[in-house]
Short mmCIF file of C-alpha atoms and ligand atoms in Angstrom, two decimals:
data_model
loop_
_atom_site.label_atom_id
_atom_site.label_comp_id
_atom_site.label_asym_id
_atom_site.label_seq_id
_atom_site.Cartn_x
_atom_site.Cartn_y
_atom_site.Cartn_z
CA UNK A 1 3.81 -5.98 46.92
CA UNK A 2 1.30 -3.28 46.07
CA UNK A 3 1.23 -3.16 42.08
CA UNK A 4 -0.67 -1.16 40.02
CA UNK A 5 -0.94 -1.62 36.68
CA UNK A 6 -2.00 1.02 33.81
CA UNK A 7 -3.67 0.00 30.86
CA UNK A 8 -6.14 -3.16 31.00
CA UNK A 9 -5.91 -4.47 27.83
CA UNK A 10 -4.60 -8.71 26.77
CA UNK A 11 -1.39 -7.73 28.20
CA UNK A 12 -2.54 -5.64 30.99
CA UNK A 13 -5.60 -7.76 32.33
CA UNK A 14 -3.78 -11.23 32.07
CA UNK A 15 -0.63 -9.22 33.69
CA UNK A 16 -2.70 -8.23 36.69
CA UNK A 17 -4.69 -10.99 37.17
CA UNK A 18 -1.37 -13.50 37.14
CA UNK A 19 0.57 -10.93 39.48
CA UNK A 20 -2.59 -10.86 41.74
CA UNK A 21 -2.74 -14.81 41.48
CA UNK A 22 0.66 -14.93 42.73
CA UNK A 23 -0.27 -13.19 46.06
CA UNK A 24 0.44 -9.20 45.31
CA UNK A 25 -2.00 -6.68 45.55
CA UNK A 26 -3.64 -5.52 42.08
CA UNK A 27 -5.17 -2.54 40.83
CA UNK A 28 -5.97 -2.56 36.83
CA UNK A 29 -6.01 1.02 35.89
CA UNK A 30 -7.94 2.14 32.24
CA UNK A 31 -8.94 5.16 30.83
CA UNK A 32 -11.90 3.28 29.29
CA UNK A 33 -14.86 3.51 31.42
CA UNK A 34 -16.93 0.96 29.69
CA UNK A 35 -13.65 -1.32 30.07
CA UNK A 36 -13.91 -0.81 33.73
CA UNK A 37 -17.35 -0.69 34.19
CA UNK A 38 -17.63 -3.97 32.70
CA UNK A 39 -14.82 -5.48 34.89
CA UNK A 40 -16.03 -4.13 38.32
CA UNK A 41 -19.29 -5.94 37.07
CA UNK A 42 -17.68 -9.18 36.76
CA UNK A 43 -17.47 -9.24 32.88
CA UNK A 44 -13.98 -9.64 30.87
CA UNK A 45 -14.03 -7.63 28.16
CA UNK A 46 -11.58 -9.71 25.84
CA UNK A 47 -11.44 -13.57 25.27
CA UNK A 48 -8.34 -15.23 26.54
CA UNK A 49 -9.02 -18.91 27.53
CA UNK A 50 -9.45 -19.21 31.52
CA UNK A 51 -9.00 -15.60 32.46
CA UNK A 52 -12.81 -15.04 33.36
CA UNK A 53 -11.66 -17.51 36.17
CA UNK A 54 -8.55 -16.27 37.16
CA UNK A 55 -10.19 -12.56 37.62
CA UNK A 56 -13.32 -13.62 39.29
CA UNK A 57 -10.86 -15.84 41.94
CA UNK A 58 -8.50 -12.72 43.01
CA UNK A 59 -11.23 -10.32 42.81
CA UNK A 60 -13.19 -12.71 45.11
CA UNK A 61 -10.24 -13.35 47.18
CA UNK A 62 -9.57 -8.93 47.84
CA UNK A 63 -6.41 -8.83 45.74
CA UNK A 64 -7.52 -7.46 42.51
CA UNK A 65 -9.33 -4.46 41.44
CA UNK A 66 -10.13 -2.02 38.93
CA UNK A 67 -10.69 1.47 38.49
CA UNK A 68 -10.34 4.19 36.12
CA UNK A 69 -8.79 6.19 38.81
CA UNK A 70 -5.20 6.40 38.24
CA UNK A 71 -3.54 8.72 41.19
CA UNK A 72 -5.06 6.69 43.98
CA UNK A 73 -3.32 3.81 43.43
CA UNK A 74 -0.43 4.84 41.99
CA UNK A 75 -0.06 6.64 44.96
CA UNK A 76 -0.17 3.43 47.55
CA UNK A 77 2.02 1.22 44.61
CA UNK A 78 5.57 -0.15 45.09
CA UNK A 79 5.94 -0.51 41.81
CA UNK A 80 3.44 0.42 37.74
CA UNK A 81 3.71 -1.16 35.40
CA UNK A 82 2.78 0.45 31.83
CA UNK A 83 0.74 -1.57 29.46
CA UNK A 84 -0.86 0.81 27.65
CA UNK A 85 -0.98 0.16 23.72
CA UNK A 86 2.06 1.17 21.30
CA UNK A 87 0.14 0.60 17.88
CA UNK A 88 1.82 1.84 14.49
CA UNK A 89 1.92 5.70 14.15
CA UNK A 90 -0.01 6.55 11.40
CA UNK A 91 1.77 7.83 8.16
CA UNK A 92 5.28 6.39 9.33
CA UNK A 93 4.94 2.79 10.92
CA UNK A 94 7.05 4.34 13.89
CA UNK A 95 5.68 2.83 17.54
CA UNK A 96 3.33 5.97 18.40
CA UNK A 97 4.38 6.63 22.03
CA UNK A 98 1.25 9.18 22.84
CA UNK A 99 -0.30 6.67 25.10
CA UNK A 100 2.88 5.73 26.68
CA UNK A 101 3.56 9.07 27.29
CA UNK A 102 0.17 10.21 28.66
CA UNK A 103 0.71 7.74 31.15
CA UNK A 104 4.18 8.25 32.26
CA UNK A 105 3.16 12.05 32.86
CA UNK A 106 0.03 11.34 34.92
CA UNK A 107 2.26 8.45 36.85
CA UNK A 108 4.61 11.32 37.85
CA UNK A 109 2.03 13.32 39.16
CA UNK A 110 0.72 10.64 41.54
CA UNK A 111 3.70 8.82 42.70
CA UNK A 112 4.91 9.27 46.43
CA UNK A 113 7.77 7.63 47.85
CA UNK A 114 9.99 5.76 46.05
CA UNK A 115 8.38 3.74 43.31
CA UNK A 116 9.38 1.45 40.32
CA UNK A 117 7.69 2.73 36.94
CA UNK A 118 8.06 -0.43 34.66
CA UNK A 119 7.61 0.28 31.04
CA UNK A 120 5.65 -3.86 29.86
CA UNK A 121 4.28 -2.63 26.52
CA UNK A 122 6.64 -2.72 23.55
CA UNK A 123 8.90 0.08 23.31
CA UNK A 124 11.23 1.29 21.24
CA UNK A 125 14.78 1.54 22.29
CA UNK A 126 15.35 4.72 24.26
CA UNK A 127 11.88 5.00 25.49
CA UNK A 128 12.77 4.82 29.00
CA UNK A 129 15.01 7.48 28.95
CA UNK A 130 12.17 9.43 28.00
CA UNK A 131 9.89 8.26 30.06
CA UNK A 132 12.18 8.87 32.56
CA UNK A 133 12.99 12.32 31.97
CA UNK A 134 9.07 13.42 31.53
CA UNK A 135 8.66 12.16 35.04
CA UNK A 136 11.43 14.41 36.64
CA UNK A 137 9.99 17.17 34.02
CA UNK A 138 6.54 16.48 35.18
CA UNK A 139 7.36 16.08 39.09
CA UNK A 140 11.31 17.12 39.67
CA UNK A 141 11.11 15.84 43.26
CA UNK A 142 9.56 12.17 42.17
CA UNK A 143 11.60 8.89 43.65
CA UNK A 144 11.30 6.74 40.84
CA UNK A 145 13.08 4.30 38.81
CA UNK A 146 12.25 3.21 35.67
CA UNK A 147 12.79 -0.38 34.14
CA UNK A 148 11.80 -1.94 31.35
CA UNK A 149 10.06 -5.78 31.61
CA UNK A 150 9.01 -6.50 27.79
CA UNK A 151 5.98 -9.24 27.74
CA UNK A 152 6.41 -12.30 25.59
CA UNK A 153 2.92 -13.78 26.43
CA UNK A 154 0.99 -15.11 23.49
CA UNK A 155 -2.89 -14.21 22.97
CA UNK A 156 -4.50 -17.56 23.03
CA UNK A 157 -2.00 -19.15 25.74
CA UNK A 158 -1.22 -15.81 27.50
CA UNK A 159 -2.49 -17.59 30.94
CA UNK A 160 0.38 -19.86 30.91
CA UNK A 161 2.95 -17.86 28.86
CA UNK A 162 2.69 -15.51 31.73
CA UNK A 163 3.10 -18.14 34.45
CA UNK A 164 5.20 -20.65 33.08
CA UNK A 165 7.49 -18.19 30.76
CA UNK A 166 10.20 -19.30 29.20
CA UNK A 167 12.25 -16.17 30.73
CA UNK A 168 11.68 -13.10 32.13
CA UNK A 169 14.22 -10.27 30.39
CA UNK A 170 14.41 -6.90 33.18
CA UNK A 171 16.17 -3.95 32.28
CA UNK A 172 17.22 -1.87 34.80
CA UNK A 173 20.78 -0.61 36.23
CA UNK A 174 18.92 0.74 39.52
CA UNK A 175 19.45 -1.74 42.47
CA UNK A 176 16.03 -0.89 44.32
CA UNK A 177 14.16 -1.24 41.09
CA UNK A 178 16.27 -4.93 40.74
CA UNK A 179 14.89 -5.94 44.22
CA UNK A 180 11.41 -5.15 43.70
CA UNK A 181 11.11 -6.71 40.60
CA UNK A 182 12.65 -9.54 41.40
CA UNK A 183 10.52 -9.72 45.03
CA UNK A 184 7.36 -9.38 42.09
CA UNK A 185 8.99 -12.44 40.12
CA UNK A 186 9.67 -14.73 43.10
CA UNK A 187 6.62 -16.35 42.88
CA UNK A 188 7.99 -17.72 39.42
CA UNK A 189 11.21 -19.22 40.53
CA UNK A 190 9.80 -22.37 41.85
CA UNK A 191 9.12 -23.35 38.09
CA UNK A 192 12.43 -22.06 37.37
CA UNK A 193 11.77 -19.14 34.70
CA UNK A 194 15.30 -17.78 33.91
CA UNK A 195 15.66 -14.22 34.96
CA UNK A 196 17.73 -12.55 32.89
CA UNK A 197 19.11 -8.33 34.21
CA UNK A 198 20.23 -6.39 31.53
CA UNK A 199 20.15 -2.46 30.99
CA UNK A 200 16.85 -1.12 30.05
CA UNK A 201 17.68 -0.45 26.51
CA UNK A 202 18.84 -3.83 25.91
CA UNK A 203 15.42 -5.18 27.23
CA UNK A 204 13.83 -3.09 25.11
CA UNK A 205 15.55 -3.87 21.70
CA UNK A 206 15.47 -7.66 22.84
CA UNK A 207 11.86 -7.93 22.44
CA UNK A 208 11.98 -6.10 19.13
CA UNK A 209 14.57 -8.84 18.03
CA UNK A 210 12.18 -11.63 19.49
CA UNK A 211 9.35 -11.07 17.41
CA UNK A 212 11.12 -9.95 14.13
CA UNK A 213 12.87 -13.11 14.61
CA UNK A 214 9.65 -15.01 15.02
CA UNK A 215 8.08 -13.23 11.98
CA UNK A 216 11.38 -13.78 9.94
CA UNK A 217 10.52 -17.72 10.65
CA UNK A 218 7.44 -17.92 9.46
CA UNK A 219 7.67 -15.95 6.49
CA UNK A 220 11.17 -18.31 5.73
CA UNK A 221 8.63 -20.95 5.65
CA UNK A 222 6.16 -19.24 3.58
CA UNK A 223 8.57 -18.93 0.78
CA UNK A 224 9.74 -22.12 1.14
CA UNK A 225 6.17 -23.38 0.70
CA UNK A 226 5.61 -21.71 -2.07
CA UNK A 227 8.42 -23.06 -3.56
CA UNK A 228 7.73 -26.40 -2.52
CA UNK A 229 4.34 -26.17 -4.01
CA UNK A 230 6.19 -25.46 -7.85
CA UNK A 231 8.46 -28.24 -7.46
CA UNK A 232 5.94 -31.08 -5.82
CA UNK A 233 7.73 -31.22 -2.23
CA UNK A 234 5.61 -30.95 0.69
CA UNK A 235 6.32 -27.98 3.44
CA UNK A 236 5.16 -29.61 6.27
CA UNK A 237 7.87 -32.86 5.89
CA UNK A 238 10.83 -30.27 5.31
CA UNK A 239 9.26 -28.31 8.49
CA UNK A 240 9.59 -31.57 10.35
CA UNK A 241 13.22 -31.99 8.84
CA UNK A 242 14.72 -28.88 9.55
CA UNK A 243 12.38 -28.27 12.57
CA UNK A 244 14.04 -31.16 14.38
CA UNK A 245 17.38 -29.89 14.14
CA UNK A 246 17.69 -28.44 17.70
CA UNK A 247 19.73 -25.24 15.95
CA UNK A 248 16.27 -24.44 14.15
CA UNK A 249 13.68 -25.55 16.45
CA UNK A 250 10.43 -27.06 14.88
CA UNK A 251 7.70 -23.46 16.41
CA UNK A 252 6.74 -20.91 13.83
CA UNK A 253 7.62 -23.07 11.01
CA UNK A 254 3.63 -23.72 9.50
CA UNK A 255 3.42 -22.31 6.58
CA UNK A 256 -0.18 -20.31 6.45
CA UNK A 257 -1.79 -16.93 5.10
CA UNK A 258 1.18 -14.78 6.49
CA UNK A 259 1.50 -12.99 9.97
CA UNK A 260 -0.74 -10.96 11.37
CA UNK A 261 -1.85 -9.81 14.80
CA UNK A 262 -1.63 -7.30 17.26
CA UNK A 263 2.46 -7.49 17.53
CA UNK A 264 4.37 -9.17 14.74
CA UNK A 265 3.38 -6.41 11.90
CA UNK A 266 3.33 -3.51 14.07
CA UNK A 267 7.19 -4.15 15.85
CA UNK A 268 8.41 -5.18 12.34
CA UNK A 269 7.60 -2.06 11.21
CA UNK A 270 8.56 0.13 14.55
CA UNK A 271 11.98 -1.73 14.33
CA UNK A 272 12.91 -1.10 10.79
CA UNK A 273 12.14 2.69 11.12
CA UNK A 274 14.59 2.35 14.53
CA UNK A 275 16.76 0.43 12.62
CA UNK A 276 16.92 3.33 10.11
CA UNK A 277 16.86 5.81 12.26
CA UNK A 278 19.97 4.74 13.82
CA UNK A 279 21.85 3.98 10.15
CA UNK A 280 22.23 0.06 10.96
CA UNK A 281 19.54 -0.66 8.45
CA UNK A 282 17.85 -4.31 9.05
CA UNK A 283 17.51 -5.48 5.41
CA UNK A 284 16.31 -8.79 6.33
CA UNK A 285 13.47 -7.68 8.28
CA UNK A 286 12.44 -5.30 5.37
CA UNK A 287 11.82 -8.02 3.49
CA UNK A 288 9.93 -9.91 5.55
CA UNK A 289 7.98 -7.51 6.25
CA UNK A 290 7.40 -6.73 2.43
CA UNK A 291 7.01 -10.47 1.32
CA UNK A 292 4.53 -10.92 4.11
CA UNK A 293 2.17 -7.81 3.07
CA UNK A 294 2.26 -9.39 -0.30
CA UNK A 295 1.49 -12.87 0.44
CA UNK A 296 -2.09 -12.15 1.90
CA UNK A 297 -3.39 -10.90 -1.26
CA UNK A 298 -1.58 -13.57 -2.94
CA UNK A 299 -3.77 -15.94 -1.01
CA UNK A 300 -6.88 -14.33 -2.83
CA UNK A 301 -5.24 -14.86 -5.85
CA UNK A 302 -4.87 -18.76 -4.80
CA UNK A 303 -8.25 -19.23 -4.06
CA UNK A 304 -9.09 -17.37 -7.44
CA UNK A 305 -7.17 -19.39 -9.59
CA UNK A 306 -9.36 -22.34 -8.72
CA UNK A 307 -11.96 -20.53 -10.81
CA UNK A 308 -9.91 -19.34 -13.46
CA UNK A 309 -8.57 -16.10 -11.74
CA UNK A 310 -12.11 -14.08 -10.87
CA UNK A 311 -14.81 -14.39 -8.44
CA UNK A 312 -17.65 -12.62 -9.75
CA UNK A 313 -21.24 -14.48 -9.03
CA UNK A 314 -19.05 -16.90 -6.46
CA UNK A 315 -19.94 -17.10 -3.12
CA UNK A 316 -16.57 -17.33 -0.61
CA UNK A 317 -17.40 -19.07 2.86
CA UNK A 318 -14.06 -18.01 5.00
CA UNK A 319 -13.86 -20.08 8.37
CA UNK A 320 -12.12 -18.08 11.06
CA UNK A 321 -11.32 -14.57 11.09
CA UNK A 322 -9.11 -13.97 14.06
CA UNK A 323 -5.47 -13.72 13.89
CA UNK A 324 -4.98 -17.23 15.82
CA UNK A 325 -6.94 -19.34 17.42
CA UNK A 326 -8.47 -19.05 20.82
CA UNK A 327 -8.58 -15.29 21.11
CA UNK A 328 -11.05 -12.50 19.81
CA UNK A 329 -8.59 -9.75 18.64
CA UNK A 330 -9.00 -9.40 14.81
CA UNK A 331 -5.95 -6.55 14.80
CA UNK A 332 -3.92 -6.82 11.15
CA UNK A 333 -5.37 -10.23 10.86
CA UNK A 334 -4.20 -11.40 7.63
CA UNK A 335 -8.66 -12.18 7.16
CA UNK A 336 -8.89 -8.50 6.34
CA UNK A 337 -6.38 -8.03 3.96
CA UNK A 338 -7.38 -11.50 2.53
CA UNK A 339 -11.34 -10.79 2.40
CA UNK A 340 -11.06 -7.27 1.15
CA UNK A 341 -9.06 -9.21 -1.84
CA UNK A 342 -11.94 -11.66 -2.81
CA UNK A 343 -14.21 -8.87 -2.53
CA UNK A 344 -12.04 -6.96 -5.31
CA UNK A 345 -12.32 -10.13 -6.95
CA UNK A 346 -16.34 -10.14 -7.49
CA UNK A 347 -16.79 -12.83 -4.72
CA UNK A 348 -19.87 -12.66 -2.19
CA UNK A 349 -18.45 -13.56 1.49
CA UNK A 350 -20.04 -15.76 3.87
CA UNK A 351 -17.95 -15.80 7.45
CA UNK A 352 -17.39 -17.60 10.87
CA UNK A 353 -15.60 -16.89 13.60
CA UNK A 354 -16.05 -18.18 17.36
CA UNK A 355 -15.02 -15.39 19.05
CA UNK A 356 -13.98 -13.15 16.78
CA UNK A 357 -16.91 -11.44 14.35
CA UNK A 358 -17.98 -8.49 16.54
CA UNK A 359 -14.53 -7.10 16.27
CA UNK A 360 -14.68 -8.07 12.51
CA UNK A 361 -18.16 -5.79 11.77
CA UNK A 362 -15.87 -2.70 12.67
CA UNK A 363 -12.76 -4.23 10.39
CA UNK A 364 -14.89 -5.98 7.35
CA UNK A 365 -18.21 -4.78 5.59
CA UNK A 366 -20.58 -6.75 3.68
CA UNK A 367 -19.99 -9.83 4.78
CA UNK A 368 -22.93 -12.47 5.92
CA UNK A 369 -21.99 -13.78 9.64
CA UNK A 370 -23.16 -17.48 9.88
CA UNK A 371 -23.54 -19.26 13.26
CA UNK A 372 -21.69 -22.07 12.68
CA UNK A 373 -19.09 -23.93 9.98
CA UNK A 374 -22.05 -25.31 8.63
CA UNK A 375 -23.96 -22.64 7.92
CA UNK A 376 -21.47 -20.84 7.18
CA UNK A 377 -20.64 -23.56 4.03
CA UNK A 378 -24.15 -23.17 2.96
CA UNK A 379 -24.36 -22.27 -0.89
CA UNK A 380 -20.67 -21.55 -1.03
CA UNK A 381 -18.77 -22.04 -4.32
CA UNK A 382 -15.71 -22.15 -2.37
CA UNK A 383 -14.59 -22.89 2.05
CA UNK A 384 -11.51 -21.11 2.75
CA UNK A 385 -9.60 -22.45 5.89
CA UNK A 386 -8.11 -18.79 7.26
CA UNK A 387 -7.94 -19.67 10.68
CA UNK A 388 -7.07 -23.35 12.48
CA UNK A 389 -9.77 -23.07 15.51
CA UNK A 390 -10.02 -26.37 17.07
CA UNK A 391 -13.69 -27.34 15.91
CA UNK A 392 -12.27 -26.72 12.13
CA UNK A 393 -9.73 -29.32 12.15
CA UNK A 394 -12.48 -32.38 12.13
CA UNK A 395 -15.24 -31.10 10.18
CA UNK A 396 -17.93 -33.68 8.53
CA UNK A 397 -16.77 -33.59 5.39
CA UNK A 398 -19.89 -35.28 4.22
CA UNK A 399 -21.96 -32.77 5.64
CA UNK A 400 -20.16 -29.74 4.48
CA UNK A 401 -20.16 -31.05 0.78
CA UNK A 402 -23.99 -31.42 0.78
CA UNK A 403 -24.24 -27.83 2.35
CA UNK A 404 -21.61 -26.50 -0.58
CA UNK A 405 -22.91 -25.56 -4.43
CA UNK A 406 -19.37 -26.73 -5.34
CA UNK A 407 -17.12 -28.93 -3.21
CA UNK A 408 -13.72 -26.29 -3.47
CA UNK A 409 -12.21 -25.95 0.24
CA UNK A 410 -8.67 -23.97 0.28
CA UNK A 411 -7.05 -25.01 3.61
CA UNK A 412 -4.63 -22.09 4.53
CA UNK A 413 -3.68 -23.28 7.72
CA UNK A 414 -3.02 -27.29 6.14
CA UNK A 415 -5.12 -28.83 9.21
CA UNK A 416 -6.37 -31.57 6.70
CA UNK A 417 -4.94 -34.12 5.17
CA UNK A 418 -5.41 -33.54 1.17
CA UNK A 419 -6.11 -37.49 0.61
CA UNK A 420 -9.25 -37.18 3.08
CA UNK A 421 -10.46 -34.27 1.77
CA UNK A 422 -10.29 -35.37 -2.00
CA UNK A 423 -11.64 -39.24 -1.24
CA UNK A 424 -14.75 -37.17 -0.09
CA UNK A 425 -15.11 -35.61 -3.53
CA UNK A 426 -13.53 -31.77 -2.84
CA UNK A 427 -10.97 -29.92 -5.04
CA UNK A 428 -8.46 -29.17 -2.01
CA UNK A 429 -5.85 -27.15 -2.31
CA UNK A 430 -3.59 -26.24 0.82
CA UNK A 431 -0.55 -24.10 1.68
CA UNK A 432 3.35 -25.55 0.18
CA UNK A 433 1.63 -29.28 -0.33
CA UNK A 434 1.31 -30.41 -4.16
CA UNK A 435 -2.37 -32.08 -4.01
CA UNK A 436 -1.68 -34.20 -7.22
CA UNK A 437 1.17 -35.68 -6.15
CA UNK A 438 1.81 -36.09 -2.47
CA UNK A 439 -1.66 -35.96 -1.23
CA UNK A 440 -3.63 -38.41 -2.93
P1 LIG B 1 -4.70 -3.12 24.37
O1 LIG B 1 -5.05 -2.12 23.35
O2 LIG B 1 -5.48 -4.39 24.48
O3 LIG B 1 -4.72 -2.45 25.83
C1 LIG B 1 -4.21 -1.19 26.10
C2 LIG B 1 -5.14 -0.53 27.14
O4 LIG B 1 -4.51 0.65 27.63
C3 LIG B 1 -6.49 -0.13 26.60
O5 LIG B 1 -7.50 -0.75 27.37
C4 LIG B 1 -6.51 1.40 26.76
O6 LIG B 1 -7.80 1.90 27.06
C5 LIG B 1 -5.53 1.59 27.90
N1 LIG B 1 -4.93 2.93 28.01
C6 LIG B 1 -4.37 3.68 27.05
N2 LIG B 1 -3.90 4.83 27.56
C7 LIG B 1 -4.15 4.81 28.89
C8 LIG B 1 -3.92 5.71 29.98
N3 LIG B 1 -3.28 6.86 29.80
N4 LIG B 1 -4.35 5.36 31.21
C9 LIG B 1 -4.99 4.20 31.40
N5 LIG B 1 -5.23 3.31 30.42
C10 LIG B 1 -4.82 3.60 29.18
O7 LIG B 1 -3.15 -3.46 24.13
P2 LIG B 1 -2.38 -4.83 24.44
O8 LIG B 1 -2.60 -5.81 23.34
O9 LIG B 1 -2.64 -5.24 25.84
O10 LIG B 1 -0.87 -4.33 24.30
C11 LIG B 1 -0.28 -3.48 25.25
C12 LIG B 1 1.21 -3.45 25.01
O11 LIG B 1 1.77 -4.74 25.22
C13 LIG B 1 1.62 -3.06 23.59
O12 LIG B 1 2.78 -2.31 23.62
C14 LIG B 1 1.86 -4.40 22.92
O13 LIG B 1 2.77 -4.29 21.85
C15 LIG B 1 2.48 -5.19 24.06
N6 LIG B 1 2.32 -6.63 23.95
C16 LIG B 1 1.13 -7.16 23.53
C17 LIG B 1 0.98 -8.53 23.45
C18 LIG B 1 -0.32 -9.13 22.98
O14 LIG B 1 -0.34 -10.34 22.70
N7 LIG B 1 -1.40 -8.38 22.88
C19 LIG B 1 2.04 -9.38 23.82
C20 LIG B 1 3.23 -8.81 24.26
C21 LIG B 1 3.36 -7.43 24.33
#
């Protein structure tokens, strides 16, 4: 299969290099120059564990390219897909569509013969009627047929997510559109990824309901932590004992900082204003969403506390700034909301990140980078745990105390064990675990 695929972004790049790994022909299509330039020279221009290899392998191998040429190889594909960004609109949380759109209309002016146009960013319900009607507006004798394919890959694991998924949800009542996709998939049925057809609009609103669910677990757990932290209970054991009921499912029950991310706050928001769009208002993921906005300031007001509820003359070390682990993209990461807080609050912040701090200098301001954990703990009145990168979770406690003026670490993420950390002399405080009590 000849696919093209518009918009090289996390979902776009690790879309076309896994389709490309599978056998098809590939051609990445941005309207970033510097994106492209940078990937025809070899270079990825995101982190995702393991993709610099799988790129380099198809490019060496003929079956992937890139270009910011968009006609040409729209014009040879059986089938584009469109993963092109659908952040918030500004002013209304709605999905903004403009990019969507752009591409849909310059699509329609390139196809020729028939072609499937395959909407894989997040849209809202409906989009694909509109995206199909621009492209008969745009080009009324166009052969298309447009599907949805909604992508559940996870930054950080989006390598395997993509090849190892635990389904793959296609929306399309077209039977030509059915075949190709599924000729696209086939690769993927020797691990045995469930396939599930429905019509496009119930793709769409399924991935909506995916991730609100998600985000509706974690923040469950978040309350439930902070509950468990009044009454001396300990959030991870009840994660464990609900978690292993199979009903409930023990993923996206730690209790941290809140969500953020690229996804979860953005399609909370786009489905609510759906949701009340349509007069079937989703009270449940209202509050979510407002509990979780809340909580990251609250976590400011945690570490605060320690000294008596202000910061000013303290110096805050924060380990880890992206979203999750394992990936550089610092978009809504709760670290912003959560830094900007302890600035408010008079402290001085000292930062480290693996991958992510040159996205943070365009997010943050005044904030001193450090190399290294270590560094990073030099001076600091307080080491706040924000995000659970591997090379946090076994720290030398020993060393980072001698680096610290005061011995205070706040583990958000609860990657330590509070008896370990207090035997070595710290204050620790964690996320839904009572210190006094349970921990030592
Ligand atoms: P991104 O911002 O990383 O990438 C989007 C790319 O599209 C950018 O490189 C941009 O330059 C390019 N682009 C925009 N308009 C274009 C046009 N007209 N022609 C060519 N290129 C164009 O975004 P992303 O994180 O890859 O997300 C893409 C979509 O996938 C979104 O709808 C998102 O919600 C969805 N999604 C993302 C993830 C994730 O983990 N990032 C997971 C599942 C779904």
């Amino acid at each position: 299969m000849r696919i093209t695929i518009v918009g090289a972004g996390y979902v776009g790049l690790v879309s076309g290099a896994c389709f490309a790994d599978f056998g098809h022909q590939v051609t990445c299509v941005d309207n970033d120059a510097s994106k492209i330039s940078a990937l025809q020279r070899g270079k990825i221009p995101i982190f995702e564990p393991d993709l610099d290899r799988l790129v380099q392998n198809n490019v060496k191998n003929g079956r992937l390219d890139f270009s910011t040429d968009l006609a040409g190889p729209v014009r040879e594909a059986d089938a584009v897909f469109i993963a092109v960004g659908t952040p918030s609109r500004r002013g209304d949380g709605h999905a903004d569509l403009s990019y969507v759109y752009a591409a849909s209309r310059e699509i329609a002016a390139a196809v020729d013969g028939f072609t499937v146009v395959i909407t894989k960013s997040t849209v809202p319900v409906g989009t694909g009627d509109e995206v199909e009607r621009l492209i008969h507006e745009t080009n009324p004798s166009a052969d298309v047929a447009v599907a949805s394919n909604p992508e559940f890959l996870r930054e950080g694991a989006a390598i395997r997510d993509f090849k190892f998924p635990d389904r793959i949800v296609v929306g399309t009542d077209d039977e030509r559109a059915r075949k190709v996709i599924s000729e696209i998939y086939r690769p993927l049925y020797l691990n045995k990824a469930p396939v599930i057809f429905t019509s496009r609009r119930t793709a769409e609103l399924t991935k909506y309901a995916a991730n609100a669910f998600l985000a509706t677990k974690i923040t469950f757990i978040n309350e439930i932590a902070d509950l468990a932290e009044k009454v001396g209970a300990d959030v991870q054991e009840i994660a464990r004992g609900i978690g292993l009921d199979n009903r409930i499912g023990s993923k996206f029950l730690h209790a941290g900082p809140g969500f953020g991310g690229s996804c979860f706050p953005k399609d909370t928001r786009a489905l609510i204003k759906t949701a009340q769009d349509h007069d079937a208002p989703m009270r449940i993921v209202e509050a979510v969403l407002a509990v979780n906005e809340n909580r990251k300031r609250a976590m400011a007001r945690k570490v605060a506390s320690v000294f008596g509820g202000t910061l000013r003359g303290k110096t805050v070390s924060i380990l880890g700034l992206t979203f999750k682990p394992n990936t550089d993209d610092m978009r809504e990461s709760p670290s912003i909301p959560l830094i900007t807080a302890l600035q408010d609050l008079g402290a001085k912040i000292r930062a480290y990140d693996p991958e992510g701090m040159e996205q943070s200098k365009t997010e943050l301001s005044e904030i001193c980078y450090c190399d290294g954990p270590y560094s990073c703990a030099d001076g600091a009145d307080a080491l706040v745990i924000v995000t659970e990168w591997e090379q946090f979770r076994a720290l030398d406690l020993d060393r980072l105390k001698r680096a610290m003026a005061c011995p205070v670490m706040i583990d958000l993420r609860n990657i330590y064990q509070p008896h370990d950390v207090i035997a070595h002399g710290f204050r620790y405080e964690s996320v839904g675990r009572n210190t006094q009590t349970g921990g030592v």
